[in-house]
Each structure stands twice: as structure tokens, then as C-alpha cells.
One Martini backbone bead per residue (centre of mass of N, CA, C, O) as a GRO file, in nm:
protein
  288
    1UNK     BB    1   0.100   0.039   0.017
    2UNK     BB    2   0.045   0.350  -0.022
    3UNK     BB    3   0.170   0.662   0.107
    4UNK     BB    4   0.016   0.959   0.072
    5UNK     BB    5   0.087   1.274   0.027
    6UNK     BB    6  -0.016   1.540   0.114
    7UNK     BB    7  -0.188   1.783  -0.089
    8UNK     BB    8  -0.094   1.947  -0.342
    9UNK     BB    9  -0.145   2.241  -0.506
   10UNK     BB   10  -0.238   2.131  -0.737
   11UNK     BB   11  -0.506   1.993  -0.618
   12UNK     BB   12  -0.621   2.259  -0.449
   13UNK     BB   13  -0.414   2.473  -0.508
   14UNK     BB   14  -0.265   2.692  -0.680
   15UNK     BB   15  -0.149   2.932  -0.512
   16UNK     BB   16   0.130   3.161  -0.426
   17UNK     BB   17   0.127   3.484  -0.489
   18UNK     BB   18   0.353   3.729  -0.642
   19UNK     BB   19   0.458   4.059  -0.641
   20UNK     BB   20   0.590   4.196  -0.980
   21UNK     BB   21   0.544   4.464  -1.165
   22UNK     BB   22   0.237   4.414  -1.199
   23UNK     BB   23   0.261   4.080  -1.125
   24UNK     BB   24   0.202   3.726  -1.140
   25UNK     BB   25   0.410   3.465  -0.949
   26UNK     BB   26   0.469   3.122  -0.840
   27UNK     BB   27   0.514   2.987  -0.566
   28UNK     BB   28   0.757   2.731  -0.465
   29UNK     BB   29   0.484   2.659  -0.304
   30UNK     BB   30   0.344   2.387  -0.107
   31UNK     BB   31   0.128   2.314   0.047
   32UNK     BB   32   0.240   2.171   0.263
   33UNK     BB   33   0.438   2.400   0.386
   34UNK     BB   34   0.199   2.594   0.458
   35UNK     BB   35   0.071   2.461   0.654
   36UNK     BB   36   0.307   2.395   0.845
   37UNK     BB   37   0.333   2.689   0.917
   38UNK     BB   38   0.044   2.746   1.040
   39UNK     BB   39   0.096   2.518   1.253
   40UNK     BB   40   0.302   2.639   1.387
   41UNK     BB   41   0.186   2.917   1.450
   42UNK     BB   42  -0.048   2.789   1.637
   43UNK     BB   43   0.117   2.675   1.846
   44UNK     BB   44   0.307   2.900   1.953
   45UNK     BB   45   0.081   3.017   2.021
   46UNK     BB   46  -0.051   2.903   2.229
   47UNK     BB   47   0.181   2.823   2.423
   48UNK     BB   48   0.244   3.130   2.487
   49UNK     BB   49  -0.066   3.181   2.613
   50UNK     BB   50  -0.074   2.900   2.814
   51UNK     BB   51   0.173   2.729   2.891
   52UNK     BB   52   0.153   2.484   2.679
   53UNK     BB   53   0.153   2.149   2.559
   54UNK     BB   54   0.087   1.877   2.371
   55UNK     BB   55   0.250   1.596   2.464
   56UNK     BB   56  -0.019   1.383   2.448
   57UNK     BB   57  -0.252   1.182   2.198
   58UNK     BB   58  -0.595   1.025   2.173
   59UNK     BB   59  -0.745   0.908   1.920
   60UNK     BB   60  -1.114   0.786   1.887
   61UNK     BB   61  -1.284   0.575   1.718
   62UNK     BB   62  -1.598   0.782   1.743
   63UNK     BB   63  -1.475   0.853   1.992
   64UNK     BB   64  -1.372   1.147   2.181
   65UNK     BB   65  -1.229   1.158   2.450
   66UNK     BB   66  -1.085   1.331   2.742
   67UNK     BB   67  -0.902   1.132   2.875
   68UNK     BB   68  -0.655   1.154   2.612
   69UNK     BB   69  -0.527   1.418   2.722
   70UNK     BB   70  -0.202   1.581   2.738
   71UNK     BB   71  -0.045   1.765   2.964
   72UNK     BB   72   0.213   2.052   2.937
   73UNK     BB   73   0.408   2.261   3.094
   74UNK     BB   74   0.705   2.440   3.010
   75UNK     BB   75   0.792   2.560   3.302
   76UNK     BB   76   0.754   2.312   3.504
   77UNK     BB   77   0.673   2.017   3.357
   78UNK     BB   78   0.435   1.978   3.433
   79UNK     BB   79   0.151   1.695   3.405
   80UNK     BB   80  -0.157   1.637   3.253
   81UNK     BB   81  -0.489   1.437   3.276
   82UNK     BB   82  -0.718   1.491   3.134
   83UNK     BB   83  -0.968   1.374   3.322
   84UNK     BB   84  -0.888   1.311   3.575
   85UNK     BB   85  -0.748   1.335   3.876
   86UNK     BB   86  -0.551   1.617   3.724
   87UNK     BB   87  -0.783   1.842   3.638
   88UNK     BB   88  -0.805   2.034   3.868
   89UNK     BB   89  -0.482   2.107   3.816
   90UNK     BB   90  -0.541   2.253   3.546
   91UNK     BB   91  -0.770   2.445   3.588
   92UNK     BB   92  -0.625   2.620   3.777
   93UNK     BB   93  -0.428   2.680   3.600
   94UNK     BB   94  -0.578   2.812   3.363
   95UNK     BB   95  -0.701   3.058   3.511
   96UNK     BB   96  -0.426   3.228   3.528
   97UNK     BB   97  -0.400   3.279   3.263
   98UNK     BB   98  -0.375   3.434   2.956
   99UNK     BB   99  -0.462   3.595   2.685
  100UNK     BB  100  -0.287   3.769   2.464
  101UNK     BB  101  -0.226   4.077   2.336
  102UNK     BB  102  -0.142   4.238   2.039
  103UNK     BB  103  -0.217   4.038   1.820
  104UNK     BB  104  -0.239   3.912   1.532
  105UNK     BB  105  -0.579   3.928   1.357
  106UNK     BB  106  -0.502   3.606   1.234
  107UNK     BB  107  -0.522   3.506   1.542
  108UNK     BB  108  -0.824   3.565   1.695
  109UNK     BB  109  -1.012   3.289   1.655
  110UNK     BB  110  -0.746   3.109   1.792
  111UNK     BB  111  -0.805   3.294   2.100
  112UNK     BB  112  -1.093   3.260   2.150
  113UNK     BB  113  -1.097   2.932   2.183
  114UNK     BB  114  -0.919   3.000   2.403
  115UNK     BB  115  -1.063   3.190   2.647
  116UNK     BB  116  -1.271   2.973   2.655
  117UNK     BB  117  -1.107   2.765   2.754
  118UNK     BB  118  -1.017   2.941   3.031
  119UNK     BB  119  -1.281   2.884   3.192
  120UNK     BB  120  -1.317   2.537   3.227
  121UNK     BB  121  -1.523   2.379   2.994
  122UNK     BB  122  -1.528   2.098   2.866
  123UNK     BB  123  -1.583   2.127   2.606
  124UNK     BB  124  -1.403   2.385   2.506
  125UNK     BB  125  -1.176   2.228   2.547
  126UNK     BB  126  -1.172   1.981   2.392
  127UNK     BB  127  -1.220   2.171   2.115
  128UNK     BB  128  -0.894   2.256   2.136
  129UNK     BB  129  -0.762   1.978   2.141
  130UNK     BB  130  -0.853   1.883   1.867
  131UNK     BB  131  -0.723   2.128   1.724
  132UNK     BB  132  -0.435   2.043   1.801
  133UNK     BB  133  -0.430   1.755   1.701
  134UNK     BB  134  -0.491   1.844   1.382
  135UNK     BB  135  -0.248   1.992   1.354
  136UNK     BB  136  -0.032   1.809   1.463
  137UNK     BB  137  -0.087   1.625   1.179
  138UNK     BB  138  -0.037   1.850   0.979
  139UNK     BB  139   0.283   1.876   1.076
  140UNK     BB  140   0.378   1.614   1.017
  141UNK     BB  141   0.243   1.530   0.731
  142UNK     BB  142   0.394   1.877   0.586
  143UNK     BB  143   0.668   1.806   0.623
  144UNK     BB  144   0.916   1.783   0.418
  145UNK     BB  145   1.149   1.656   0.584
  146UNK     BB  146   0.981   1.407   0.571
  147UNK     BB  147   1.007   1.031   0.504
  148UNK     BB  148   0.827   0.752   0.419
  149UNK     BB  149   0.929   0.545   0.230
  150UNK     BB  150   1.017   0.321   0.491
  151UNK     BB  151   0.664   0.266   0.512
  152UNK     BB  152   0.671   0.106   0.207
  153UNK     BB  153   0.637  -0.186   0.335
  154UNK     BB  154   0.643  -0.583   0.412
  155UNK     BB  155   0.902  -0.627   0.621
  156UNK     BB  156   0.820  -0.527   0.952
  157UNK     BB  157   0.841  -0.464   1.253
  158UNK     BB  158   0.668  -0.395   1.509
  159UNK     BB  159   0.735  -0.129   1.556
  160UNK     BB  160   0.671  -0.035   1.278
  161UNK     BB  161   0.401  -0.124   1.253
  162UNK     BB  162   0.295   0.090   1.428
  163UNK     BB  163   0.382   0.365   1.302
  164UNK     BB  164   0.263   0.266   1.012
  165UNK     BB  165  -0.004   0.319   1.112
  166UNK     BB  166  -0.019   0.598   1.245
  167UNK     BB  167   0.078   0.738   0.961
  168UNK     BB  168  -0.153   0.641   0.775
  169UNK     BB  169  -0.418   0.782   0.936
  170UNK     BB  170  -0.217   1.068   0.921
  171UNK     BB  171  -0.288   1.131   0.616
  172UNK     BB  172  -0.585   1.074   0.589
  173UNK     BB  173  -0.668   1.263   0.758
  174UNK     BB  174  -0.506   1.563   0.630
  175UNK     BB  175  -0.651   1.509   0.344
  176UNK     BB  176  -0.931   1.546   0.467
  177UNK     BB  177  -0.883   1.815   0.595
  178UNK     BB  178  -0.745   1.986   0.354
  179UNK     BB  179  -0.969   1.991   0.188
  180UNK     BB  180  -1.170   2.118   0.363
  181UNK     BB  181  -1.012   2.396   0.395
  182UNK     BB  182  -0.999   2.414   0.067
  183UNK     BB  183  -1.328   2.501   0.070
  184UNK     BB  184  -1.255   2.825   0.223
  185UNK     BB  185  -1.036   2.895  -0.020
  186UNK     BB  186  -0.843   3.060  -0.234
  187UNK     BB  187  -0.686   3.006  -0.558
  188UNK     BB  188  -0.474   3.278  -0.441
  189UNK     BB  189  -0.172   3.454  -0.308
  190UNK     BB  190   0.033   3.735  -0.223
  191UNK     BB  191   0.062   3.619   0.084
  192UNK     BB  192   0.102   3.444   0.350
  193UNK     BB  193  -0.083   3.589   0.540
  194UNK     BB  194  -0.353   3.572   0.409
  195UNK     BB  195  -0.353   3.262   0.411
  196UNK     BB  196  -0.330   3.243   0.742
  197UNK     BB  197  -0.631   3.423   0.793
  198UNK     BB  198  -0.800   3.190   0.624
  199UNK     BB  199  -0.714   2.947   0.781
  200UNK     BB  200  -0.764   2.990   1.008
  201UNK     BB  201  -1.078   3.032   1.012
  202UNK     BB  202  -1.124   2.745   0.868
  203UNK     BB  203  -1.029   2.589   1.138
  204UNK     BB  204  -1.230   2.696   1.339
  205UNK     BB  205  -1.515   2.660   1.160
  206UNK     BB  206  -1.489   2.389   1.227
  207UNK     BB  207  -1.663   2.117   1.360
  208UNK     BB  208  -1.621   1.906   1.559
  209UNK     BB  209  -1.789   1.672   1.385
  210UNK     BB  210  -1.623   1.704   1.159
  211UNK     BB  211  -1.363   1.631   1.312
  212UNK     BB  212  -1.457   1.321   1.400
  213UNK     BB  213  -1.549   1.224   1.119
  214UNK     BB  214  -1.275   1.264   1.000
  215UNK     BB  215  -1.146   1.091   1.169
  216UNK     BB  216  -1.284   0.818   1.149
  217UNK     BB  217  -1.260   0.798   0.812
  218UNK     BB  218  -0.938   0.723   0.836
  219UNK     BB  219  -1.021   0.472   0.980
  220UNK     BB  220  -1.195   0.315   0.748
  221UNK     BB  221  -0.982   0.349   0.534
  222UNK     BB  222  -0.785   0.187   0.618
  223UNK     BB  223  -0.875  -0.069   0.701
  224UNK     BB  224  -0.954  -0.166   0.418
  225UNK     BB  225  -0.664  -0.159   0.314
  226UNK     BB  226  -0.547  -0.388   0.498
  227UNK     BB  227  -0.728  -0.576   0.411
  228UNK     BB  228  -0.676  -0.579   0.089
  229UNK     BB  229  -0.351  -0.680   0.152
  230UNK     BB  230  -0.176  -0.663   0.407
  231UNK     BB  231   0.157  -0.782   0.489
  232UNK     BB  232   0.287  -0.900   0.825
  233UNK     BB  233   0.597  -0.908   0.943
  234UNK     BB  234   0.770  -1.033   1.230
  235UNK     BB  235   1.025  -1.015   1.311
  236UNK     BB  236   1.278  -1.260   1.490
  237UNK     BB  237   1.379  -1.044   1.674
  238UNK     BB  238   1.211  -1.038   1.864
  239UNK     BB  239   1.057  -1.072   2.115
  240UNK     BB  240   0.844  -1.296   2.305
  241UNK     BB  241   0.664  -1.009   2.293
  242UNK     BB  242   0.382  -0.863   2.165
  243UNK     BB  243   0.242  -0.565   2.037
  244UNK     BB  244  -0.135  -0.405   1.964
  245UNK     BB  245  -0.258  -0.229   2.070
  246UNK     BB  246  -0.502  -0.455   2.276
  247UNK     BB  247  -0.290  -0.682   2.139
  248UNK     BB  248  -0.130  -1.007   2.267
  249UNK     BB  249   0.158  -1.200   2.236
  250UNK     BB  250   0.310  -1.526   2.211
  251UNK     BB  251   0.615  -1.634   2.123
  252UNK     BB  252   0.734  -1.911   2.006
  253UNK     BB  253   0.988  -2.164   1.888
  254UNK     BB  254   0.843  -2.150   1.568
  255UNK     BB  255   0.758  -1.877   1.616
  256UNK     BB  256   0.505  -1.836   1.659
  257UNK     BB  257   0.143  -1.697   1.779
  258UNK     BB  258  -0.027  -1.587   2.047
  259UNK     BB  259  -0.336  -1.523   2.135
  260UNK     BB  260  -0.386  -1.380   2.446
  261UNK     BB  261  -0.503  -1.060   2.391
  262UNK     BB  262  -0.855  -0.917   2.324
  263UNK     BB  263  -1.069  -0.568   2.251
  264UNK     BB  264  -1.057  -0.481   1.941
  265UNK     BB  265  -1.149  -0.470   1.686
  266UNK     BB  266  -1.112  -0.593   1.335
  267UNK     BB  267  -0.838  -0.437   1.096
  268UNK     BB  268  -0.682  -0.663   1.033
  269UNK     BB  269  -0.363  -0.831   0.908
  270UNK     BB  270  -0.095  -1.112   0.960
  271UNK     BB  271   0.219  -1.313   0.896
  272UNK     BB  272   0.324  -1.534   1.142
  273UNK     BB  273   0.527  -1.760   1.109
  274UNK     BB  274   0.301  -1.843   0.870
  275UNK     BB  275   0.069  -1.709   1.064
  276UNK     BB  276  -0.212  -1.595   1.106
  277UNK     BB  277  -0.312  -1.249   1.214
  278UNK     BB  278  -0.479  -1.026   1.379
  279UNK     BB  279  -0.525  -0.672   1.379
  280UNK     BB  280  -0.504  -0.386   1.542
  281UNK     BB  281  -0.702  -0.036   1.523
  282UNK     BB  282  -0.741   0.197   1.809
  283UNK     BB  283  -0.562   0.447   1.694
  284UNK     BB  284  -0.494   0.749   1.504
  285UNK     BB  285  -0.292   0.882   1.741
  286UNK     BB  286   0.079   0.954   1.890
  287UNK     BB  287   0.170   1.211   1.975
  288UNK     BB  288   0.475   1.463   2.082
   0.00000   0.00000   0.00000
């Protein structure tokens, strides 16, 4: 299976275009890019006026639960588990917090969802992290500098198997997301600020259930697509047992596995030491 990197200028926008002598030329740059630097430029805000960043987080599919977020104040180093018993004193700390004032008209509207996240009503913070998630899928997987080619292979270890699928569902999550933002957006732009307060508005504008259905769809075009034909080996080298989402298996003399624990739907499979086991995909995304 290919893995498709997030749609190109080409496909979405005709592209930003630059002011030169009363005319307009194209500028060498791939929505790949675009993207990337808006994802970072509202993360850095973000960061600047909560004073935190998400540290790790877990999309599942088709509920979002609060209880999968987790913050991490950058000042202090301490982490809270949104949603735990940890939830309380994540609240105190954010009580505290301020938007920042003085900030460029294009993040207002992404200042705003801070503003209110800092009420500190489930919803409203809920509604920001999945945004914040959303973000961070679109900067990982807009990035110029990754390289995938790595694992559009079918003989990968247990650890590259996971990660395998993570970013499969991440590029496909991007790509439905990137569409949805570009139905939004302008087909020309003469600079960079331009194209990024109407990505701003446009990013802040989606609904959060629809972005919750864009998670979900992305993670069942994956599962068909693996359905549908991936061979998964597990290197021999693997240690004696392994693990996927919340399946766990018990790795034998003769390398075959055996299915100790099994929790969540099937969503493909793969052939160990010869024989099939079935594979499973619980989580959309885990990133740091």
C-alpha cells in the first residue's frame, strides 16, 4: 500500500502568488509547506499564551473522549491527564493563564477558542484540544523534511508496524482534513499572512463532530485498505511477546504467535512465523 503524502498545491490550490512589477508569479511552494507553517505558527501561539503544550494525545475513533489528552506546562515541566484526577489541577493552572493581547488579527479567531477554553468548561477546553490534535497531524505530516518512503515496505519489525499504521491514518486524517480547509480558501494569494488568516478562520470555522467524522473516516479507509492486502512479518527478532493496540501475543519456539489478549474490533491482519493473525487499529494518532 502507498502511502500518499498530504495533497499537493497542485491538487487543493493553484498556489500563493507573489507581487512583482505588476504581475503575479508563482511561488515555489507545495501546500505541504503552507500548511506546515500555519500548524506551527498556532501551536507557537498556542504554547505562548497557555503557557503548555500537548504533550501526548489519543484520537479514538468514532468517540473522542476527554480522558486522552495530555497537557504539559512548558514552565514548569509538570503534566496533567485531562480528564483524570489530575483534571483539577490542570483547571487551577489554567484559571491563571491569559490570552495575550497585541497578537496579529490573524490568530484572533484561534485566541478566541483559547479565551474560552480558559473558562474551563469541558466542552469549550475539549473543542481546543481536538484542534490542537488536528494541528499537530497536519505539521507532522506536512512536513517537507519527513520521509515516508521508509515505511511503504511489507517485511517491518513489530515497532515499525505501529508506527506504520499511525502514520497511515495520520496522512489519510491530513488529507481529508486539507481538502475540507481548501474548500474555504482563495486559489490565488499574493503572500503568505493573506493565505494564513483565512486558514486560521477556516480551521477554527470546522465543527468539532466534523472533525470527529473526519477522524473516523480516516481511520476506516485505513482498515479497508489493510483489509484489502497488507502482509505483515514480524521480524525474529522481536522479543518474546509483542503487542498492538490492546492485542497481545505470546511469540512460540517454532515463531509463531499466539493471541493472549484481544479488546478492540478487528481491522486487518498478518502473517507470523507462517501463520495469519489478525491486527488491530485502536488509535488514530500518539504523538509527542
Amino acid at each position: 500500500m502507498k502511502l500518499a503524502k498530504i495533497l499537493t498545491i497542485g491538487c487543493i490550490l493553484c498556489g500563493l502568488n507573489a507581487q512583482a512589477e505588476g504581475t503575479k508569479s508563482p511561488v515555489a511552494m507545495t501546500l505541504d509547506t503552507t500548511i506546515n507553517q500555519a500548524a506551527n505558527s498556532l501551536e507557537e501561539q498556542f504554547e505562548a499564551n497557555y503557557g503548555g503544550r500537548i504533550e501526548e494525545v489519543r484520537l479514538l475513533s468514532p468517540t473522542l473522549s476527554l480522558h486522552d489528552w495530555k497537557y504539559q506546562d512548558t514552565r514548569t515541566k509538570k503534566g496533567f491527564v485531562i480528564g483524570s484526577a489530575d483534571d483539577a489541577k490542570l483547571k487551577e493552572h489554567i484559571q491563571h493563564l491569559k490570552v495575550s493581547v497585541g497578537v496579529p488579527d490573524v490568530f484572533a479567531p484561534f485566541n478566541a477558542k483559547m479565551a474560552k477554553a480558559i473558562q474551563g468548561t469541558d466542552a469549550d477546553r475539549n473543542d481546543l484540544m481536538l484542534r490542537l490534535v488536528a494541528l499537530q497531524i497536519l505539521r507532522e505530516v506536512s512536513n517537507p523534511e519527513n520521509n515516508w518512503s521508509e515505511y511503504q515496505q511489507i517485511n517491518i519489525s513489530n515497532s515499525q508496524l505501529q508506527h506504520y499504521a499511525r502514520l497511515t491514518r495520520n496522512i489519510e486524517f491530513a488529507n481529508l482534513l486539507s481538502i475540507e480547509i481548501a474548500h474555504k480558501l482563495n486559489s490565488t494569494y499574493k503572500n503568505q499572512m493573506d493565505f494564513m488568516k483565512d486558514f486560521v478562520a477556516a480551521f477554527v470555522e470546522i465543527p468539532k463532530d466534523r472533525l470527529t467524522k473526519i477522524a473516523s473516516e480516516a481511520n476506516k479507509t485505513v482498515a479497508a485498505q489493510l483489509q484489502e492486502g497488507l502482509t505483515v512479518k514480524i521480524s525474529s527478532d522481536d522479543a518474546e511477546s509483542w503487542s498492538f493496540g490492546n492485542s497481545h501475543y505470546q511469540v512460540k519456539e517454532d515463531g509463531s504467535s499466539t493471541l493472549l489478549k484481544d479488546k478492540v474490533p478487528v481491522y486487518g491482519g498478518g502473517y507470523i512465523g507462517g501463520k495469519y493473525y489478525a491486527l488491530k487499529i485502536d488509535t488514530l494518532v500518539v504523538l509527542k
